[in-house]
Short mmCIF file of C-alpha atoms and ligand atoms in Angstrom, two decimals:
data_model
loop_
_atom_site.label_atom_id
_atom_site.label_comp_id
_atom_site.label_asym_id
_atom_site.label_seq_id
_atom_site.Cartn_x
_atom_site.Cartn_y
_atom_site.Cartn_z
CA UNK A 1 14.54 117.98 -24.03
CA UNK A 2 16.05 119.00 -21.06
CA UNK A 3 18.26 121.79 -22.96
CA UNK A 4 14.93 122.95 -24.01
CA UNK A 5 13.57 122.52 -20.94
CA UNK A 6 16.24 124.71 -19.19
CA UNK A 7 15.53 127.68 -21.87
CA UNK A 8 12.05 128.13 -21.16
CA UNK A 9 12.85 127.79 -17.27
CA UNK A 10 14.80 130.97 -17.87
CA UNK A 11 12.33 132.78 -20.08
CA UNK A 12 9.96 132.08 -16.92
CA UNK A 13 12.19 134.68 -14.98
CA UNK A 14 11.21 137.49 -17.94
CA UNK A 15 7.94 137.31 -16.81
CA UNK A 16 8.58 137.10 -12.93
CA UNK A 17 10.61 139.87 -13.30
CA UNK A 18 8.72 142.00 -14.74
CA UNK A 19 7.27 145.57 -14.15
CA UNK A 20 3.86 145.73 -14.20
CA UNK A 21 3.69 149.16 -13.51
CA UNK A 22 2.40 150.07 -17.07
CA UNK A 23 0.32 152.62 -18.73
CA UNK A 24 -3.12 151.02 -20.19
CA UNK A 25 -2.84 153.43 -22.81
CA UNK A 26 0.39 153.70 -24.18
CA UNK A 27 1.13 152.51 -27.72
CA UNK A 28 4.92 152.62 -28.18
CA UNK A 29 7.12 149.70 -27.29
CA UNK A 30 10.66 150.85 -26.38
CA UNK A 31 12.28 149.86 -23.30
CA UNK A 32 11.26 152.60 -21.15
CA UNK A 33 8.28 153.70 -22.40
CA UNK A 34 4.94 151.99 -22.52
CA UNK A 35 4.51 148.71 -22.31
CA UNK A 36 0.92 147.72 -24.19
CA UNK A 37 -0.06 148.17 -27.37
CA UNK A 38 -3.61 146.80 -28.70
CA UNK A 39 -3.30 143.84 -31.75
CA UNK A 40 -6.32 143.54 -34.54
CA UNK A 41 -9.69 142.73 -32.69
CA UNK A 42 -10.74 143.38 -29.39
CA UNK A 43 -8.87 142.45 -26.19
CA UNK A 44 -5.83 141.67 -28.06
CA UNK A 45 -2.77 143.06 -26.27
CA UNK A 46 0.72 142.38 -26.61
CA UNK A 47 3.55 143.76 -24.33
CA UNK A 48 7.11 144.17 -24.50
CA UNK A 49 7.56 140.95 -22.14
CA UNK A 50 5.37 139.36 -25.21
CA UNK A 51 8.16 139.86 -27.21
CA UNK A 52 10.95 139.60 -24.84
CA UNK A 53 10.51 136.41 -24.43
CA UNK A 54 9.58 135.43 -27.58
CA UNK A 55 13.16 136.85 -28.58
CA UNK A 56 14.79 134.87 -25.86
CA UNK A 57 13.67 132.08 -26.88
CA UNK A 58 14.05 132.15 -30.60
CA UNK A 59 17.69 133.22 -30.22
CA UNK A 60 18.66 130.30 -27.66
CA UNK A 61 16.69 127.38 -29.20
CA UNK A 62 18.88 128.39 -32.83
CA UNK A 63 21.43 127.53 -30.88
CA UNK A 64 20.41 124.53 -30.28
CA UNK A 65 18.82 123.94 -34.21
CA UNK A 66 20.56 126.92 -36.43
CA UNK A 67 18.16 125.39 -39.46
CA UNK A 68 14.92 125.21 -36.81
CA UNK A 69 12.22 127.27 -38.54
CA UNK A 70 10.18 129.72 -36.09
CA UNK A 71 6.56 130.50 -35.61
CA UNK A 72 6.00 132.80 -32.77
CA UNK A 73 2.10 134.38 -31.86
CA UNK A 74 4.28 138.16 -31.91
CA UNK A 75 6.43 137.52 -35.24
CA UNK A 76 4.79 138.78 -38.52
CA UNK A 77 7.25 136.77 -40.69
CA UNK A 78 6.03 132.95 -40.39
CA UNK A 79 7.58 130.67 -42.68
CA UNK A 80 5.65 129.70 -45.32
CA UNK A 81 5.81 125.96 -44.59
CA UNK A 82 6.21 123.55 -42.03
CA UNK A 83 8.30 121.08 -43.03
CA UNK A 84 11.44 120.13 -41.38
CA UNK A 85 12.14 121.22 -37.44
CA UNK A 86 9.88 124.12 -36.77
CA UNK A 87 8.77 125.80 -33.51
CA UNK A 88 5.60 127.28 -32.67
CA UNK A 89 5.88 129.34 -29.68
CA UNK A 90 3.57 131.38 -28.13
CA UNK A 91 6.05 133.74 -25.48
CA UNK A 92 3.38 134.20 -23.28
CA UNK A 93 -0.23 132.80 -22.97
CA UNK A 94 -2.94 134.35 -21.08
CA UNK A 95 -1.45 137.91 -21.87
CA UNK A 96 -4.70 139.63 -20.19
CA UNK A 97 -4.10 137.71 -17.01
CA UNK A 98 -0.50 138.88 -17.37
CA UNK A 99 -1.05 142.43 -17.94
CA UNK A 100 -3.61 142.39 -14.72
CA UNK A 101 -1.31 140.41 -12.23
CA UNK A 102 -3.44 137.73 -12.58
CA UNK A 103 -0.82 135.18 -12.37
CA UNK A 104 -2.25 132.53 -14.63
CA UNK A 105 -0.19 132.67 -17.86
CA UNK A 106 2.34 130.28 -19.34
CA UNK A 107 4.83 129.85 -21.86
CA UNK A 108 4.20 127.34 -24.75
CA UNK A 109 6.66 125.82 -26.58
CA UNK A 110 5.61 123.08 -29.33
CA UNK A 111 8.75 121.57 -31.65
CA UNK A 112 6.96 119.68 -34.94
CA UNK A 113 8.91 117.85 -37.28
CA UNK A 114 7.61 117.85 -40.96
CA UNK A 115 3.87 119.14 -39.55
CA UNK A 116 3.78 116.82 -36.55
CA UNK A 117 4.31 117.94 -33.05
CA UNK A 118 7.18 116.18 -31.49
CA UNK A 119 7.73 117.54 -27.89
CA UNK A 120 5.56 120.32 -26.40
CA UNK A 121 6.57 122.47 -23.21
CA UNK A 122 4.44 124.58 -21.23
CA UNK A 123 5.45 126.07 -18.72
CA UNK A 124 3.35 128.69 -15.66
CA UNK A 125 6.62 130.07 -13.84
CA UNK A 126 4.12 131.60 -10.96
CA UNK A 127 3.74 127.93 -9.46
CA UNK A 128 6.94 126.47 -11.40
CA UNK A 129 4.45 123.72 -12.78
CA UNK A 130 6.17 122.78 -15.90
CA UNK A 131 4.07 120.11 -18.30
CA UNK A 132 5.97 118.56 -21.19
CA UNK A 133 5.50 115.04 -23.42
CA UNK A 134 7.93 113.95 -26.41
CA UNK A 135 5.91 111.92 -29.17
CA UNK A 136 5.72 108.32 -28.18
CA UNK A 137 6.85 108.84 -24.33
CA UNK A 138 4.84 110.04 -21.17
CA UNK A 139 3.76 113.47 -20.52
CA UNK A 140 5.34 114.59 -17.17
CA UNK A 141 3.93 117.97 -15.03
CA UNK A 142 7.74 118.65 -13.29
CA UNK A 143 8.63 115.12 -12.31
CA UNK A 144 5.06 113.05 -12.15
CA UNK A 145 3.76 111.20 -14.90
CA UNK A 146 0.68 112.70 -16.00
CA UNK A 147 -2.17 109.99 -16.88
CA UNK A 148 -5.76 111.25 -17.22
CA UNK A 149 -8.57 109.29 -15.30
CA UNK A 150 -11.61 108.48 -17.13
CA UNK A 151 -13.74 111.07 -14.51
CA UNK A 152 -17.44 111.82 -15.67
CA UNK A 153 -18.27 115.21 -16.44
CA UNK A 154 -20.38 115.15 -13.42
CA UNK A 155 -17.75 114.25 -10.59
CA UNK A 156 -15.28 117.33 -12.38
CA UNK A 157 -14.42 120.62 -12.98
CA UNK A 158 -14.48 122.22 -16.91
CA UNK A 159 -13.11 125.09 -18.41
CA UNK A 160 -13.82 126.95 -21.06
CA UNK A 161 -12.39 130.00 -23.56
CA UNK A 162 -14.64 133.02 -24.69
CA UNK A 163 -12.56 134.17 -27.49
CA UNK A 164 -12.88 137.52 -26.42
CA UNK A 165 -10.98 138.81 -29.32
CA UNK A 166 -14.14 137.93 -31.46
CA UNK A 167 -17.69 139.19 -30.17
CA UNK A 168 -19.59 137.12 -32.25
CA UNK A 169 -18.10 133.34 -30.97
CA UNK A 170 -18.94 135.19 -27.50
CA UNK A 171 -22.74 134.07 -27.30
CA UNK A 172 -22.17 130.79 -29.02
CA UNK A 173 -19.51 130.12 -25.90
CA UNK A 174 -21.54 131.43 -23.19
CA UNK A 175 -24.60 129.20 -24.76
CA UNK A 176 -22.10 125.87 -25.21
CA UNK A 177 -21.09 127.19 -21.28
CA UNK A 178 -24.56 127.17 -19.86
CA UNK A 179 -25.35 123.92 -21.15
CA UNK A 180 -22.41 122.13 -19.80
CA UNK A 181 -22.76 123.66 -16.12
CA UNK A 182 -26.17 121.96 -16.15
CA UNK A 183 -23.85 118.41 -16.50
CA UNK A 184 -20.51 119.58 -14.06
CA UNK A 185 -19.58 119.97 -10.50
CA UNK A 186 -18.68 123.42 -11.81
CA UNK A 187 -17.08 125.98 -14.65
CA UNK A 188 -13.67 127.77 -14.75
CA UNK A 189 -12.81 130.58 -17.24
CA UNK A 190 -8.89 130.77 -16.43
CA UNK A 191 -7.24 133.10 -19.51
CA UNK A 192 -4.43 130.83 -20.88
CA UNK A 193 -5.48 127.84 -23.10
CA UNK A 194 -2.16 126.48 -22.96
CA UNK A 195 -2.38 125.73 -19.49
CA UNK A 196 -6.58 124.93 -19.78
CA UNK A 197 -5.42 122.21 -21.88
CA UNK A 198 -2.87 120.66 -19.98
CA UNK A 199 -4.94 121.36 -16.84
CA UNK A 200 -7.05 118.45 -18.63
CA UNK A 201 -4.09 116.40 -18.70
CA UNK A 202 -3.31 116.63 -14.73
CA UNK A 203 -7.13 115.73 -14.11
CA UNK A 204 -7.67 119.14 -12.43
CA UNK A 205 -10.31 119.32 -15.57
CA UNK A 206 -12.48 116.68 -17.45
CA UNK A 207 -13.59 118.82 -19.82
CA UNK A 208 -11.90 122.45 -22.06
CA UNK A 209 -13.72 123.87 -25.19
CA UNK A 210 -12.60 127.14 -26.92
CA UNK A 211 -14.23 128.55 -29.96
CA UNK A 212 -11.11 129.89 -31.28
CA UNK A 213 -7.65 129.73 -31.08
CA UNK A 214 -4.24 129.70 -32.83
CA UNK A 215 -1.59 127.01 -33.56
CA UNK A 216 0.45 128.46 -30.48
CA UNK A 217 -2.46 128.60 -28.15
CA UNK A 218 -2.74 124.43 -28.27
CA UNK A 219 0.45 122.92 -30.37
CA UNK A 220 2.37 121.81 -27.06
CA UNK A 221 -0.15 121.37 -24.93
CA UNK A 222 -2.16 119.12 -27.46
CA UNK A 223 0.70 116.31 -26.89
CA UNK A 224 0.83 116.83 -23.04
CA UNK A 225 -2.86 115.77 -23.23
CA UNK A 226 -2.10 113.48 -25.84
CA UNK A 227 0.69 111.36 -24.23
CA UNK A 228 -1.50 111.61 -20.87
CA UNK A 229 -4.01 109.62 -22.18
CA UNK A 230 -6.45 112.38 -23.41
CA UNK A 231 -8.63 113.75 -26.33
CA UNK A 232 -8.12 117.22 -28.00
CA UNK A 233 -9.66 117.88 -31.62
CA UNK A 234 -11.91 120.60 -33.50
CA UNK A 235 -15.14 121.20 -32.15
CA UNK A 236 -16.50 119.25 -35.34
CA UNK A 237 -14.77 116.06 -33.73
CA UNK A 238 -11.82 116.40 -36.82
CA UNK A 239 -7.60 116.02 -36.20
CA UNK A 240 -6.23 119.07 -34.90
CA UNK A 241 -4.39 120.80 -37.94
CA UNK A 242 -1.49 123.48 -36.77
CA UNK A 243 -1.33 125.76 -39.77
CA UNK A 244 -4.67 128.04 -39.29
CA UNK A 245 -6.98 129.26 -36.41
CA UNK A 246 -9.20 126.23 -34.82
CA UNK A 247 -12.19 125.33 -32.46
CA UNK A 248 -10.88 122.91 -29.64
CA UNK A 249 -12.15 120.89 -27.51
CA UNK A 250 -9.75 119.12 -25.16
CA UNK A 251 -11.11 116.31 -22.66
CA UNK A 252 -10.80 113.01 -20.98
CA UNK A 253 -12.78 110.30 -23.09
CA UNK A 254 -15.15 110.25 -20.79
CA UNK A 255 -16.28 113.82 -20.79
CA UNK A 256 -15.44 113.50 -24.63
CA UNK A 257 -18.27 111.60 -24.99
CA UNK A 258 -20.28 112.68 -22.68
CA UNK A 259 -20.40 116.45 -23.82
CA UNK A 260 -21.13 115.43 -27.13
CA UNK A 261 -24.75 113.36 -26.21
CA UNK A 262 -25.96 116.59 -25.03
CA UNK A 263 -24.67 119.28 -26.94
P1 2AM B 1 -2.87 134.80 -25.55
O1 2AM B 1 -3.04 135.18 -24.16
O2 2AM B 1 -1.53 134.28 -25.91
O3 2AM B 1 -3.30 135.90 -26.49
C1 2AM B 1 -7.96 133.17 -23.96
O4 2AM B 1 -9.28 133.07 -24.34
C2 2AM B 1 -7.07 132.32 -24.83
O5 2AM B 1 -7.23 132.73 -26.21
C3 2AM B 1 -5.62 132.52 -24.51
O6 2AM B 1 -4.95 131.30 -24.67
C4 2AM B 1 -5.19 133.56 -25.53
O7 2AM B 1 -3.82 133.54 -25.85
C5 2AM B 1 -5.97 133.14 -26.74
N1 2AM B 1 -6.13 134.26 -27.69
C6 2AM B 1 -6.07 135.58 -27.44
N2 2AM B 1 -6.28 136.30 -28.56
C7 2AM B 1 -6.50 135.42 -29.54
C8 2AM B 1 -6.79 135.55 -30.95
N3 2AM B 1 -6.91 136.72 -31.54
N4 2AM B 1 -6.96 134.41 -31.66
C9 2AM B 1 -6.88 133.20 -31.06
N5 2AM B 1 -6.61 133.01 -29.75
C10 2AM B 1 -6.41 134.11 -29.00
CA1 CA B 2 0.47 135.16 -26.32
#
């Protein structure tokens, strides 16, 4: 863990050091030319820090496990199954907020061992707040022990996604939204599930729901919340599954059950 831990540390610099001097429009992604290019769907970017890091991390953790299998959100070549060591890794989460300064993005690092995550890291290197859990152990944010209270909905904070990538979850989110405000001190919409999800886990949330999102967007931060004592499944109340796109909704089992008497 804490070789792993030290790796993403280091990846953090990438994306404090990086230039953010950019043009929107530019498509190509060599070194010194543009730096965003648009993915399938809408406000779906990926820069060359995207895969930077994502490189950076894939080469140092095979050092680590040379037979580790590799799923990262900006390689085309997944493997076609999980079994044995295999990481899912998403190089940087909350890419908008990243290309806009925004300062709210992380990077996610999830090891599962024959389909079940084993130790997740995320890590925000703007506040050096790094969460992580190992199966079976605590989840720590840097060096606290993270244990979620059981905080009603209506003495909290929640967050949500809007999947902005697909139009039509967008009034389905904004409706689900609405409806918990009515029950909530008040909402946040923050760009980077990864950290949404583990902002659960530090109690700085009761409640996260997000329409739509991939393995890397929740695979490590699913056993932060986990190990701290919290809830995260499908939207339909099922077990999180890593291997395809998935609702989640992420919460203390409090809000847990309190979201779902109204919704
Ligand atoms: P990203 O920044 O790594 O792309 C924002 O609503 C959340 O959704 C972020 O965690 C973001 O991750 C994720 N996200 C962005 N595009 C997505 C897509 N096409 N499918 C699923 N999740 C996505
Ligand atoms: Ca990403």
């Amino acid at each position: 863990m804490e070789d792993l831990i030290q790796i993403v540390r280091e990846a953090g610099n990438i994306i404090l050091e990086a230039d953010l001097n950019h043009d929107f429009n530019q498509t190509d992604l060599t070194d010194d030319n543009p730096m965003i290019t648009s993915k399938e769907g809408r406000a779906n970017f990926v820069t060359k820090y995207d895969l930077k890091v994502q490189y950076f991390l894939f080469d140092q953790i095979k050092k680590l496990y040379p037979d580790a299998k590799f799923i990262g959100e900006e390689d085309d070549k997944h493997p076609s199954s999980m079994d044995g060591r295999c990481f899912i890794i998403d190089p940087i989460d909350g890419t908008s907020n990243f290309i806009f300064d925004n300062k709210f993005s992380a990077i996610s690092v999830a090891m599962m061992e024959d389909g079940e995550v084993t130790a997740g890291i995320v890590y925000n290197p703007y506040l050096d707040e790094l969460f992580y859990a190992k199966k079976g152990e605590k989840a720590y944010l840097n060096q606290r022990v993270l244990q979620v209270k059981p905080l009603p909905l209506k003495d909290s904070l929640a967050a949500f996604g809007t999947s902005p990538y697909e139009e039509k979850l967008a009034d389905q989110s904004f409706e689900i939204a609405r409806k918990l405000l009515n029950h909530v001190v008040d909402i946040r919409r923050c760009g980077s599930a990864a950290l949404d999800i583990c902002y659960v886990a530090a109690n700085r949330y009761s409640f996260f729901f997000e329409l739509q999102l991939s393995p890397w967007d929740f695979a490590a931060a699913s056993l932060i919340l986990q190990e701290a004592g919290g809830k995260i499944t499908t939207f339909d109340k099922k077990e999180l599954f890593y291997e395809a796109k998935t609702s989640i909704v992420a919460a203390n089992p409090v809000a847990y059950q309190e979201f779902y008497q109204f919704i």
